[in-house]
Structures are given as C-alpha cells and as structure tokens.
mmCIF file of N, CA and C in Angstrom:
data_model
loop_
_atom_site.group_PDB
_atom_site.id
_atom_site.type_symbol
_atom_site.label_atom_id
_atom_site.label_comp_id
_atom_site.label_asym_id
_atom_site.label_seq_id
_atom_site.Cartn_x
_atom_site.Cartn_y
_atom_site.Cartn_z
ATOM 1 N N MET A 251 20.139 -12.412 -12.949
ATOM 2 C CA MET A 251 19.225 -12.465 -11.879
ATOM 3 C C MET A 251 17.857 -11.820 -12.164
ATOM 4 N N GLU A 252 17.788 -11.134 -13.314
ATOM 5 C CA GLU A 252 16.564 -10.415 -13.668
ATOM 6 C C GLU A 252 15.377 -11.375 -13.718
ATOM 7 N N ARG A 253 15.552 -12.552 -14.286
ATOM 8 C CA ARG A 253 14.437 -13.552 -14.418
ATOM 9 C C ARG A 253 14.006 -14.010 -13.002
ATOM 10 N N GLU A 254 14.940 -14.267 -12.192
ATOM 11 C CA GLU A 254 14.651 -14.785 -10.817
ATOM 12 C C GLU A 254 13.993 -13.626 -9.954
ATOM 13 N N LEU A 255 14.402 -12.455 -10.125
ATOM 14 C CA LEU A 255 13.780 -11.272 -9.477
ATOM 15 C C LEU A 255 12.340 -11.100 -9.903
ATOM 16 N N ALA A 256 12.122 -11.114 -11.208
ATOM 17 C CA ALA A 256 10.769 -11.004 -11.805
ATOM 18 C C ALA A 256 9.876 -12.043 -11.335
ATOM 19 N N PHE A 257 10.395 -13.362 -11.170
ATOM 20 C CA PHE A 257 9.593 -14.431 -10.722
ATOM 21 C C PHE A 257 9.200 -14.196 -9.266
ATOM 22 N N ALA A 258 10.282 -13.799 -8.431
ATOM 23 C CA ALA A 258 9.974 -13.618 -7.041
ATOM 24 C C ALA A 258 9.036 -12.470 -6.701
ATOM 25 N N THR A 259 9.054 -11.332 -7.500
ATOM 26 C CA THR A 259 8.193 -10.266 -7.241
ATOM 27 C C THR A 259 6.771 -10.618 -7.688
ATOM 28 N N HIS A 260 6.672 -11.414 -8.835
ATOM 29 C CA HIS A 260 5.359 -11.792 -9.356
ATOM 30 C C HIS A 260 4.673 -12.740 -8.283
ATOM 31 N N PHE A 261 5.453 -13.699 -7.815
ATOM 32 C CA PHE A 261 4.828 -14.672 -6.919
ATOM 33 C C PHE A 261 4.470 -13.946 -5.597
ATOM 34 N N ALA A 262 5.304 -13.134 -5.070
ATOM 35 C CA ALA A 262 5.010 -12.392 -3.816
ATOM 36 C C ALA A 262 3.660 -11.628 -3.965
ATOM 37 N N THR A 263 3.607 -10.869 -5.054
ATOM 38 C CA THR A 263 2.405 -10.069 -5.281
ATOM 39 C C THR A 263 1.201 -10.943 -5.338
ATOM 40 N N GLY A 264 1.214 -12.000 -6.047
ATOM 41 C CA GLY A 264 0.003 -12.903 -6.101
ATOM 42 C C GLY A 264 -0.247 -13.584 -4.844
ATOM 43 N N ALA A 265 0.781 -14.051 -4.123
ATOM 44 C CA ALA A 265 0.571 -14.629 -2.766
ATOM 45 C C ALA A 265 0.035 -13.652 -1.822
ATOM 46 N N GLY A 266 0.425 -12.447 -1.909
ATOM 47 C CA GLY A 266 -0.104 -11.345 -1.084
ATOM 48 C C GLY A 266 -1.577 -11.143 -1.318
ATOM 49 N N ARG A 267 -1.921 -11.090 -2.638
ATOM 50 C CA ARG A 267 -3.370 -10.890 -2.916
ATOM 51 C C ARG A 267 -4.161 -12.058 -2.375
ATOM 52 N N TYR A 268 -3.610 -13.314 -2.544
ATOM 53 C CA TYR A 268 -4.277 -14.500 -2.063
ATOM 54 C C TYR A 268 -4.433 -14.435 -0.522
ATOM 55 N N MET A 269 -3.437 -14.085 0.087
ATOM 56 C CA MET A 269 -3.441 -13.930 1.644
ATOM 57 C C MET A 269 -4.587 -12.867 2.059
ATOM 58 N N PHE A 270 -4.594 -11.789 1.392
ATOM 59 C CA PHE A 270 -5.552 -10.723 1.658
ATOM 60 C C PHE A 270 -6.952 -11.244 1.422
ATOM 61 N N ALA A 271 -7.232 -11.958 0.279
ATOM 62 C CA ALA A 271 -8.514 -12.410 -0.202
ATOM 63 C C ALA A 271 -9.004 -13.610 0.722
ATOM 64 N N THR A 272 -8.176 -14.471 1.256
ATOM 65 C CA THR A 272 -8.545 -15.666 1.891
ATOM 66 C C THR A 272 -8.466 -15.493 3.408
ATOM 67 N N ARG A 273 -8.204 -14.427 3.913
ATOM 68 C CA ARG A 273 -8.027 -14.335 5.443
ATOM 69 C C ARG A 273 -9.216 -14.707 6.217
ATOM 70 N N ASP A 274 -10.375 -14.526 5.629
ATOM 71 C CA ASP A 274 -11.645 -14.838 6.331
ATOM 72 C C ASP A 274 -11.776 -16.357 6.467
ATOM 73 N N ARG A 275 -11.113 -17.127 5.661
ATOM 74 C CA ARG A 275 -11.298 -18.621 5.770
ATOM 75 C C ARG A 275 -10.010 -19.281 6.300
ATOM 76 N N ALA A 276 -9.096 -18.403 6.900
ATOM 77 C CA ALA A 276 -7.918 -18.913 7.531
ATOM 78 C C ALA A 276 -8.244 -19.658 8.836
ATOM 79 N N LEU A 277 -7.718 -20.911 8.867
ATOM 80 C CA LEU A 277 -7.947 -21.818 10.048
ATOM 81 C C LEU A 277 -6.591 -21.827 10.654
ATOM 82 N N GLU A 278 -6.565 -21.480 11.950
ATOM 83 C CA GLU A 278 -5.252 -21.465 12.755
ATOM 84 C C GLU A 278 -5.078 -22.860 13.407
ATOM 85 N N SER A 279 -3.823 -23.266 13.423
ATOM 86 C CA SER A 279 -3.388 -24.455 14.128
ATOM 87 C C SER A 279 -1.972 -24.184 14.620
ATOM 88 N N ARG A 280 -1.342 -25.190 15.186
ATOM 89 C CA ARG A 280 -0.024 -24.996 15.811
ATOM 90 C C ARG A 280 0.887 -26.050 15.162
ATOM 91 N N LYS A 281 2.149 -25.543 14.991
ATOM 92 C CA LYS A 281 3.218 -26.494 14.478
ATOM 93 C C LYS A 281 3.773 -27.107 15.689
ATOM 94 N N LEU A 282 4.739 -28.102 15.518
ATOM 95 C CA LEU A 282 5.295 -28.844 16.691
ATOM 96 C C LEU A 282 5.988 -27.844 17.654
ATOM 97 N N ASP A 283 6.549 -26.707 17.121
ATOM 98 C CA ASP A 283 7.211 -25.785 18.019
ATOM 99 C C ASP A 283 6.170 -24.810 18.651
ATOM 100 N N ARG A 284 4.961 -25.091 18.425
ATOM 101 C CA ARG A 284 3.804 -24.311 19.022
ATOM 102 C C ARG A 284 3.533 -22.914 18.429
ATOM 103 N N THR A 285 4.207 -22.612 17.242
ATOM 104 C CA THR A 285 3.955 -21.423 16.642
ATOM 105 C C THR A 285 2.773 -21.618 15.732
ATOM 106 N N VAL A 286 2.162 -20.505 15.452
ATOM 107 C CA VAL A 286 0.847 -20.481 14.581
ATOM 108 C C VAL A 286 1.147 -20.784 13.167
ATOM 109 N N VAL A 287 0.310 -21.601 12.509
ATOM 110 C CA VAL A 287 0.341 -21.866 11.188
ATOM 111 C C VAL A 287 -1.148 -21.932 10.702
ATOM 112 N N THR A 288 -1.377 -21.534 9.428
ATOM 113 C CA THR A 288 -2.740 -21.563 8.902
ATOM 114 C C THR A 288 -2.782 -22.504 7.708
ATOM 115 N N ASN A 289 -4.007 -22.767 7.358
ATOM 116 C CA ASN A 289 -4.253 -23.548 6.031
ATOM 117 C C ASN A 289 -3.846 -22.653 4.834
ATOM 118 N N ILE A 290 -3.743 -21.372 4.982
ATOM 119 C CA ILE A 290 -3.353 -20.567 3.846
ATOM 120 C C ILE A 290 -1.800 -20.692 3.641
ATOM 121 N N ASP A 291 -1.037 -20.742 4.856
ATOM 122 C CA ASP A 291 0.338 -20.983 4.767
ATOM 123 C C ASP A 291 0.628 -22.306 4.031
ATOM 124 N N ARG A 292 -0.207 -23.261 4.382
ATOM 125 C CA ARG A 292 -0.007 -24.594 3.838
ATOM 126 C C ARG A 292 -0.536 -24.696 2.417
ATOM 127 N N GLU A 293 -1.220 -23.812 1.862
ATOM 128 C CA GLU A 293 -1.619 -23.708 0.498
ATOM 129 C C GLU A 293 -0.567 -22.966 -0.338
ATOM 130 N N LEU A 294 -0.043 -21.870 0.233
ATOM 131 C CA LEU A 294 0.910 -21.051 -0.533
ATOM 132 C C LEU A 294 2.263 -21.784 -0.625
ATOM 133 N N ASN A 295 2.684 -22.412 0.381
ATOM 134 C CA ASN A 295 4.050 -23.054 0.421
ATOM 135 C C ASN A 295 4.200 -24.014 -0.748
ATOM 136 N N PRO A 296 3.346 -25.045 -0.911
ATOM 137 C CA PRO A 296 3.490 -25.984 -2.016
ATOM 138 C C PRO A 296 3.228 -25.322 -3.410
ATOM 139 N N ALA A 297 2.375 -24.222 -3.416
ATOM 140 C CA ALA A 297 2.229 -23.506 -4.658
ATOM 141 C C ALA A 297 3.529 -22.903 -5.117
ATOM 142 N N PHE A 298 4.301 -22.483 -4.164
ATOM 143 C CA PHE A 298 5.554 -21.802 -4.507
ATOM 144 C C PHE A 298 6.547 -22.892 -5.041
ATOM 145 N N ILE A 299 6.546 -24.011 -4.379
ATOM 146 C CA ILE A 299 7.479 -25.083 -4.826
ATOM 147 C C ILE A 299 7.089 -25.455 -6.236
ATOM 148 N N ARG A 300 5.759 -25.644 -6.492
ATOM 149 C CA ARG A 300 5.361 -26.010 -7.893
ATOM 150 C C ARG A 300 5.767 -24.944 -8.935
ATOM 151 N N GLU A 301 5.624 -23.682 -8.580
ATOM 152 C CA GLU A 301 5.966 -22.648 -9.529
ATOM 153 C C GLU A 301 7.412 -22.463 -9.691
ATOM 154 N N VAL A 302 8.172 -22.604 -8.697
ATOM 155 C CA VAL A 302 9.658 -22.469 -8.764
ATOM 156 C C VAL A 302 10.105 -23.571 -9.747
ATOM 157 N N ARG A 303 9.649 -24.800 -9.430
ATOM 158 C CA ARG A 303 10.182 -25.942 -10.250
ATOM 159 C C ARG A 303 9.700 -25.889 -11.643
ATOM 160 N N ALA A 304 8.523 -25.359 -11.894
ATOM 161 C CA ALA A 304 8.051 -25.232 -13.294
ATOM 162 C C ALA A 304 8.884 -24.127 -14.063
ATOM 163 N N ALA A 305 9.352 -23.086 -13.364
ATOM 164 C CA ALA A 305 10.130 -21.998 -13.916
ATOM 165 C C ALA A 305 11.585 -22.343 -14.051
ATOM 166 N N PHE A 306 12.169 -23.123 -13.039
ATOM 167 C CA PHE A 306 13.557 -23.216 -12.960
ATOM 168 C C PHE A 306 14.099 -24.661 -13.021
ATOM 169 N N GLY A 307 13.160 -25.626 -13.146
ATOM 170 C CA GLY A 307 13.515 -27.032 -13.250
ATOM 171 C C GLY A 307 13.073 -27.901 -12.040
ATOM 172 N N ARG A 308 12.753 -29.055 -12.314
ATOM 173 C CA ARG A 308 12.256 -29.883 -11.179
ATOM 174 C C ARG A 308 13.233 -30.298 -10.129
ATOM 175 N N HIS A 309 14.472 -30.013 -10.375
ATOM 176 C CA HIS A 309 15.469 -30.359 -9.245
ATOM 177 C C HIS A 309 15.846 -29.155 -8.468
ATOM 178 N N THR A 310 15.152 -28.041 -8.725
ATOM 179 C CA THR A 310 15.354 -26.771 -7.968
ATOM 180 C C THR A 310 15.090 -27.033 -6.533
ATOM 181 N N VAL A 311 15.988 -26.566 -5.591
ATOM 182 C CA VAL A 311 15.796 -26.757 -4.187
ATOM 183 C C VAL A 311 15.007 -25.699 -3.636
ATOM 184 N N VAL A 312 13.983 -25.916 -2.884
ATOM 185 C CA VAL A 312 13.141 -24.936 -2.314
ATOM 186 C C VAL A 312 13.069 -25.211 -0.777
ATOM 187 N N VAL A 313 13.447 -24.218 0.048
ATOM 188 C CA VAL A 313 13.372 -24.331 1.499
ATOM 189 C C VAL A 313 12.240 -23.526 1.952
ATOM 190 N N GLY A 314 11.171 -24.075 2.494
ATOM 191 C CA GLY A 314 9.999 -23.408 2.904
ATOM 192 C C GLY A 314 9.742 -23.569 4.382
ATOM 193 N N GLU A 315 9.155 -22.582 4.961
ATOM 194 C CA GLU A 315 8.840 -22.717 6.393
ATOM 195 C C GLU A 315 7.897 -23.788 6.671
ATOM 196 N N GLU A 316 6.892 -24.143 5.758
ATOM 197 C CA GLU A 316 6.028 -25.195 6.012
ATOM 198 C C GLU A 316 6.327 -26.538 5.335
ATOM 199 N N GLU A 317 7.040 -26.444 4.192
ATOM 200 C CA GLU A 317 7.430 -27.594 3.474
ATOM 201 C C GLU A 317 8.554 -27.252 2.541
ATOM 202 N N SER A 318 9.492 -28.123 2.428
ATOM 203 C CA SER A 318 10.726 -28.016 1.535
ATOM 204 C C SER A 318 10.704 -29.110 0.511
ATOM 205 N N ALA A 319 11.494 -28.834 -0.504
ATOM 206 C CA ALA A 319 11.686 -29.768 -1.643
ATOM 207 C C ALA A 319 13.109 -29.830 -2.041
ATOM 208 N N GLY A 320 13.712 -30.944 -2.045
ATOM 209 C CA GLY A 320 15.058 -31.131 -2.533
ATOM 210 C C GLY A 320 15.929 -31.052 -1.367
ATOM 211 N N HIS A 321 17.271 -31.316 -1.546
ATOM 212 C CA HIS A 321 18.197 -31.276 -0.495
ATOM 213 C C HIS A 321 19.097 -30.070 -0.572
ATOM 214 N N PHE A 322 19.098 -29.191 0.442
ATOM 215 C CA PHE A 322 19.954 -28.024 0.432
ATOM 216 C C PHE A 322 21.333 -28.273 0.879
ATOM 217 N N ASP A 323 22.282 -28.024 0.058
ATOM 218 C CA ASP A 323 23.660 -28.124 0.433
ATOM 219 C C ASP A 323 24.373 -26.812 0.310
ATOM 220 N N SER A 324 25.264 -26.746 -0.619
ATOM 221 C CA SER A 324 25.877 -25.444 -0.850
ATOM 222 C C SER A 324 25.568 -24.739 -2.106
ATOM 223 N N GLY A 325 24.575 -25.256 -2.827
ATOM 224 C CA GLY A 325 24.171 -24.733 -4.165
ATOM 225 C C GLY A 325 23.181 -23.712 -3.976
ATOM 226 N N LYS A 326 22.406 -23.481 -5.045
ATOM 227 C CA LYS A 326 21.301 -22.424 -5.096
ATOM 228 C C LYS A 326 20.114 -23.028 -4.326
ATOM 229 N N ALA A 327 19.305 -22.188 -3.693
ATOM 230 C CA ALA A 327 18.081 -22.677 -3.046
ATOM 231 C C ALA A 327 17.197 -21.451 -2.951
ATOM 232 N N TRP A 328 16.010 -21.627 -3.255
ATOM 233 C CA TRP A 328 14.953 -20.633 -3.034
ATOM 234 C C TRP A 328 14.406 -20.845 -1.592
ATOM 235 N N VAL A 329 14.044 -19.744 -0.902
ATOM 236 C CA VAL A 329 13.549 -19.826 0.429
ATOM 237 C C VAL A 329 12.233 -19.054 0.488
ATOM 238 N N ILE A 330 11.191 -19.540 1.105
ATOM 239 C CA ILE A 330 9.971 -18.852 1.335
ATOM 240 C C ILE A 330 9.380 -18.945 2.708
ATOM 241 N N ASP A 331 8.902 -17.831 3.156
ATOM 242 C CA ASP A 331 8.040 -17.796 4.342
ATOM 243 C C ASP A 331 6.612 -17.295 3.779
ATOM 244 N N PRO A 332 5.718 -18.167 3.509
ATOM 245 C CA PRO A 332 4.597 -17.805 2.863
ATOM 246 C C PRO A 332 3.764 -16.731 3.600
ATOM 247 N N ILE A 333 3.637 -16.761 4.876
ATOM 248 C CA ILE A 333 3.020 -15.773 5.642
ATOM 249 C C ILE A 333 3.871 -15.443 6.896
ATOM 250 N N ASP A 334 4.749 -14.463 6.750
ATOM 251 C CA ASP A 334 5.547 -13.996 7.815
ATOM 252 C C ASP A 334 4.760 -13.148 8.735
ATOM 253 N N GLY A 335 4.590 -13.561 9.938
ATOM 254 C CA GLY A 335 3.713 -12.835 10.859
ATOM 255 C C GLY A 335 2.282 -13.434 10.925
ATOM 256 N N THR A 336 2.290 -14.800 10.965
ATOM 257 C CA THR A 336 1.051 -15.490 10.948
ATOM 258 C C THR A 336 0.131 -15.176 12.145
ATOM 259 N N GLY A 337 0.668 -15.012 13.326
ATOM 260 C CA GLY A 337 -0.114 -14.552 14.460
ATOM 261 C C GLY A 337 -0.879 -13.269 14.233
ATOM 262 N N GLU A 338 -0.166 -12.297 13.528
ATOM 263 C CA GLU A 338 -0.817 -11.084 13.275
ATOM 264 C C GLU A 338 -1.906 -11.241 12.066
ATOM 265 N N TYR A 339 -1.552 -12.131 11.174
ATOM 266 C CA TYR A 339 -2.409 -12.438 10.063
ATOM 267 C C TYR A 339 -3.867 -12.922 10.551
ATOM 268 N N VAL A 340 -3.837 -13.723 11.625
ATOM 269 C CA VAL A 340 -5.115 -14.271 12.106
ATOM 270 C C VAL A 340 -5.793 -13.458 13.183
ATOM 271 N N ASN A 341 -5.044 -12.396 13.710
ATOM 272 C CA ASN A 341 -5.498 -11.491 14.685
ATOM 273 C C ASN A 341 -6.459 -10.495 14.098
ATOM 274 N N ARG A 342 -7.698 -10.641 14.235
ATOM 275 C CA ARG A 342 -8.714 -9.821 13.669
ATOM 276 C C ARG A 342 -8.750 -8.341 14.311
ATOM 277 N N SER A 343 -8.147 -8.116 15.529
ATOM 278 C CA SER A 343 -8.276 -6.911 16.165
ATOM 279 C C SER A 343 -7.304 -5.873 15.538
ATOM 280 N N ILE A 344 -6.378 -6.211 14.758
ATOM 281 C CA ILE A 344 -5.399 -5.361 14.170
ATOM 282 C C ILE A 344 -6.021 -4.678 12.900
ATOM 283 N N ALA A 345 -5.947 -3.352 12.771
ATOM 284 C CA ALA A 345 -6.439 -2.695 11.605
ATOM 285 C C ALA A 345 -5.411 -3.069 10.430
ATOM 286 N N ASP A 346 -6.113 -3.189 9.273
ATOM 287 C CA ASP A 346 -5.387 -3.619 8.105
ATOM 288 C C ASP A 346 -4.182 -2.719 7.787
ATOM 289 N N GLU A 347 -4.325 -1.395 7.972
ATOM 290 C CA GLU A 347 -3.162 -0.485 7.601
ATOM 291 C C GLU A 347 -2.069 -0.552 8.656
ATOM 292 N N ALA A 348 -2.358 -1.268 9.768
ATOM 293 C CA ALA A 348 -1.261 -1.388 10.721
ATOM 294 C C ALA A 348 -0.566 -2.859 10.675
ATOM 295 N N ARG A 349 -1.087 -3.650 9.809
ATOM 296 C CA ARG A 349 -0.503 -4.960 9.626
ATOM 297 C C ARG A 349 0.854 -4.956 9.019
ATOM 298 N N THR A 350 1.673 -5.819 9.593
ATOM 299 C CA THR A 350 3.150 -5.988 9.112
ATOM 300 C C THR A 350 3.317 -7.442 8.453
ATOM 301 N N THR A 351 2.196 -8.185 8.392
ATOM 302 C CA THR A 351 2.314 -9.512 7.862
ATOM 303 C C THR A 351 2.712 -9.455 6.409
ATOM 304 N N CYS A 352 3.678 -10.278 5.999
ATOM 305 C CA CYS A 352 4.278 -10.183 4.615
ATOM 306 C C CYS A 352 4.484 -11.573 4.105
ATOM 307 N N VAL A 353 4.801 -11.583 2.786
ATOM 308 C CA VAL A 353 5.321 -12.761 2.056
ATOM 309 C C VAL A 353 6.766 -12.515 1.983
ATOM 310 N N GLY A 354 7.629 -13.510 2.342
ATOM 311 C CA GLY A 354 9.058 -13.268 2.207
ATOM 312 C C GLY A 354 9.673 -14.381 1.318
ATOM 313 N N ILE A 355 10.455 -14.002 0.354
ATOM 314 C CA ILE A 355 11.087 -14.848 -0.617
ATOM 315 C C ILE A 355 12.551 -14.461 -0.824
ATOM 316 N N ALA A 356 13.481 -15.439 -0.754
ATOM 317 C CA ALA A 356 14.898 -15.229 -1.083
ATOM 318 C C ALA A 356 15.484 -16.302 -1.873
ATOM 319 N N LEU A 357 16.508 -15.856 -2.630
ATOM 320 C CA LEU A 357 17.361 -16.834 -3.375
ATOM 321 C C LEU A 357 18.778 -16.811 -2.924
ATOM 322 N N LEU A 358 19.243 -17.963 -2.383
ATOM 323 C CA LEU A 358 20.530 -18.189 -1.803
ATOM 324 C C LEU A 358 21.404 -18.842 -2.841
ATOM 325 N N ASP A 359 22.725 -18.546 -2.793
ATOM 326 C CA ASP A 359 23.720 -19.291 -3.517
ATOM 327 C C ASP A 359 24.880 -19.487 -2.586
ATOM 328 N N ALA A 360 25.242 -20.793 -2.320
ATOM 329 C CA ALA A 360 26.225 -21.128 -1.337
ATOM 330 C C ALA A 360 25.955 -20.406 0.052
ATOM 331 N N GLY A 361 24.665 -20.349 0.431
ATOM 332 C CA GLY A 361 24.342 -19.797 1.677
ATOM 333 C C GLY A 361 24.301 -18.219 1.668
ATOM 334 N N VAL A 362 24.600 -17.536 0.596
ATOM 335 C CA VAL A 362 24.632 -16.098 0.484
ATOM 336 C C VAL A 362 23.347 -15.710 -0.185
ATOM 337 N N ALA A 363 22.690 -14.730 0.340
ATOM 338 C CA ALA A 363 21.478 -14.172 -0.256
ATOM 339 C C ALA A 363 21.802 -13.457 -1.545
ATOM 340 N N GLN A 364 21.192 -13.862 -2.641
ATOM 341 C CA GLN A 364 21.368 -13.137 -3.884
ATOM 342 C C GLN A 364 20.268 -12.182 -4.236
ATOM 343 N N LEU A 365 19.086 -12.444 -3.756
ATOM 344 C CA LEU A 365 18.022 -11.548 -3.881
ATOM 345 C C LEU A 365 16.981 -11.843 -2.760
ATOM 346 N N SER A 366 16.159 -10.806 -2.407
ATOM 347 C CA SER A 366 15.113 -11.054 -1.474
ATOM 348 C C SER A 366 14.015 -10.111 -1.765
ATOM 349 N N VAL A 367 12.788 -10.601 -1.442
ATOM 350 C CA VAL A 367 11.594 -9.898 -1.781
ATOM 351 C C VAL A 367 10.690 -10.043 -0.585
ATOM 352 N N VAL A 368 10.234 -8.876 -0.104
ATOM 353 C CA VAL A 368 9.344 -8.908 0.993
ATOM 354 C C VAL A 368 8.039 -8.030 0.592
ATOM 355 N N TYR A 369 6.827 -8.645 0.689
ATOM 356 C CA TYR A 369 5.736 -7.930 0.198
ATOM 357 C C TYR A 369 4.634 -7.865 1.251
ATOM 358 N N ASN A 370 4.060 -6.767 1.637
ATOM 359 C CA ASN A 370 3.010 -6.528 2.533
ATOM 360 C C ASN A 370 1.783 -6.194 1.738
ATOM 361 N N PRO A 371 0.795 -7.120 1.606
ATOM 362 C CA PRO A 371 -0.352 -6.826 0.739
ATOM 363 C C PRO A 371 -1.294 -5.862 1.376
ATOM 364 N N TRP A 372 -1.320 -5.660 2.627
ATOM 365 C CA TRP A 372 -2.197 -4.733 3.264
ATOM 366 C C TRP A 372 -1.796 -3.267 2.896
ATOM 367 N N ARG A 373 -0.554 -2.957 2.985
ATOM 368 C CA ARG A 373 -0.067 -1.636 2.688
ATOM 369 C C ARG A 373 0.414 -1.518 1.268
ATOM 370 N N GLN A 374 0.476 -2.625 0.517
ATOM 371 C CA GLN A 374 0.921 -2.762 -0.911
ATOM 372 C C GLN A 374 2.347 -2.184 -0.917
ATOM 373 N N GLU A 375 3.213 -2.634 0.000
ATOM 374 C CA GLU A 375 4.557 -2.207 0.058
ATOM 375 C C GLU A 375 5.378 -3.465 -0.353
ATOM 376 N N MET A 376 6.439 -3.245 -1.216
ATOM 377 C CA MET A 376 7.315 -4.247 -1.561
ATOM 378 C C MET A 376 8.824 -3.765 -1.344
ATOM 379 N N TRP A 377 9.604 -4.547 -0.741
ATOM 380 C CA TRP A 377 11.046 -4.275 -0.493
ATOM 381 C C TRP A 377 11.821 -5.436 -1.270
ATOM 382 N N VAL A 378 12.865 -4.899 -2.088
ATOM 383 C CA VAL A 378 13.629 -5.735 -2.900
ATOM 384 C C VAL A 378 15.072 -5.486 -2.683
ATOM 385 N N ALA A 379 15.867 -6.538 -2.633
ATOM 386 C CA ALA A 379 17.253 -6.374 -2.595
ATOM 387 C C ALA A 379 17.864 -7.395 -3.582
ATOM 388 N N ASP A 380 18.756 -6.941 -4.457
ATOM 389 C CA ASP A 380 19.286 -7.722 -5.534
ATOM 390 C C ASP A 380 20.762 -7.567 -5.528
ATOM 391 N N ARG A 381 21.545 -8.513 -5.145
ATOM 392 C CA ARG A 381 23.010 -8.481 -5.029
ATOM 393 C C ARG A 381 23.673 -8.216 -6.453
ATOM 394 N N ALA A 382 23.092 -8.877 -7.465
ATOM 395 C CA ALA A 382 23.750 -8.736 -8.789
ATOM 396 C C ALA A 382 23.716 -7.297 -9.199
ATOM 397 N N SER A 383 22.649 -6.502 -8.858
ATOM 398 C CA SER A 383 22.573 -5.137 -9.357
ATOM 399 C C SER A 383 23.062 -4.220 -8.296
ATOM 400 N N GLY A 384 23.247 -4.627 -7.094
ATOM 401 C CA GLY A 384 23.586 -3.826 -5.903
ATOM 402 C C GLY A 384 22.495 -2.891 -5.502
ATOM 403 N N LYS A 385 21.268 -3.218 -5.949
ATOM 404 C CA LYS A 385 20.199 -2.330 -5.652
ATOM 405 C C LYS A 385 19.295 -2.850 -4.504
ATOM 406 N N ALA A 386 18.803 -1.942 -3.653
ATOM 407 C CA ALA A 386 17.741 -2.323 -2.726
ATOM 408 C C ALA A 386 16.667 -1.233 -2.730
ATOM 409 N N SER A 387 15.468 -1.549 -2.719
ATOM 410 C CA SER A 387 14.401 -0.649 -2.749
ATOM 411 C C SER A 387 13.228 -1.097 -1.888
#
C-alpha cells in the first residue's frame, strides 16, 4: 500500500494547492440534486481519473463525486471527492483559517477502505489512515 498511499497524498496536496490558487475563478452551479458544484470540481475529478489510470493501469476503477470511470463491483476502486465542502469553498465570507474544505481520497477493496487521505489546503492539514500499516495520523 505504500505506493498507493504516496500517490494519494501527492495528488491530494497538488489538488489542494490547485483549489487554493484557483478559488477566485471558481464558477458555481448546481448538480441535479441541487448541491453546489464548481468548474474546479469538474477539472480536478477527471485529472484524478487520468493520474490514477496512468499510475495503476487504464482499467483501474475510479468513483468520483463528479465523474466516475469503470464499473465498480467488489474489486478495488479509488474514490475521490475533489472538493469536499464546495459550498464553503465558494463562500467568500469565511476566513481562510476557518475553512474546512478538503480534498478527500480513498482506496476501497471489496467495499472496505484500505486507505484514506483528507487534505485541507487552507490549514495545510493532512489526515491519513492506512489499513495495511494500522496507522492513522
């Protein structure tokens, strides 16, 4: 799982920097369920799919909040929420140090989380859980 964890932390950090740097050009819209989505969500989700498939093979399943690739059954699947807390992300009245908006990434195997990474670029905080090592930080 070391390779997968390194991939997830690297992508989360880069995506967080991108979220932070591009917030001023974020355009808000609504999904069918009426929740907020931005053009930045829609840029990060396919970027994650491309990078996962480049690193782990073109048949790798990715389940994204905005876009998915492959068919998820009982095997392995990467999961991403490119901007968790999109409403807060676009709310300009919230001080940066108070933001809880994050990038969320997980790897499932047979529906069981094997690793997860959550990164908040405003606070530069990262939380990691890795079932293989039994570590969480």
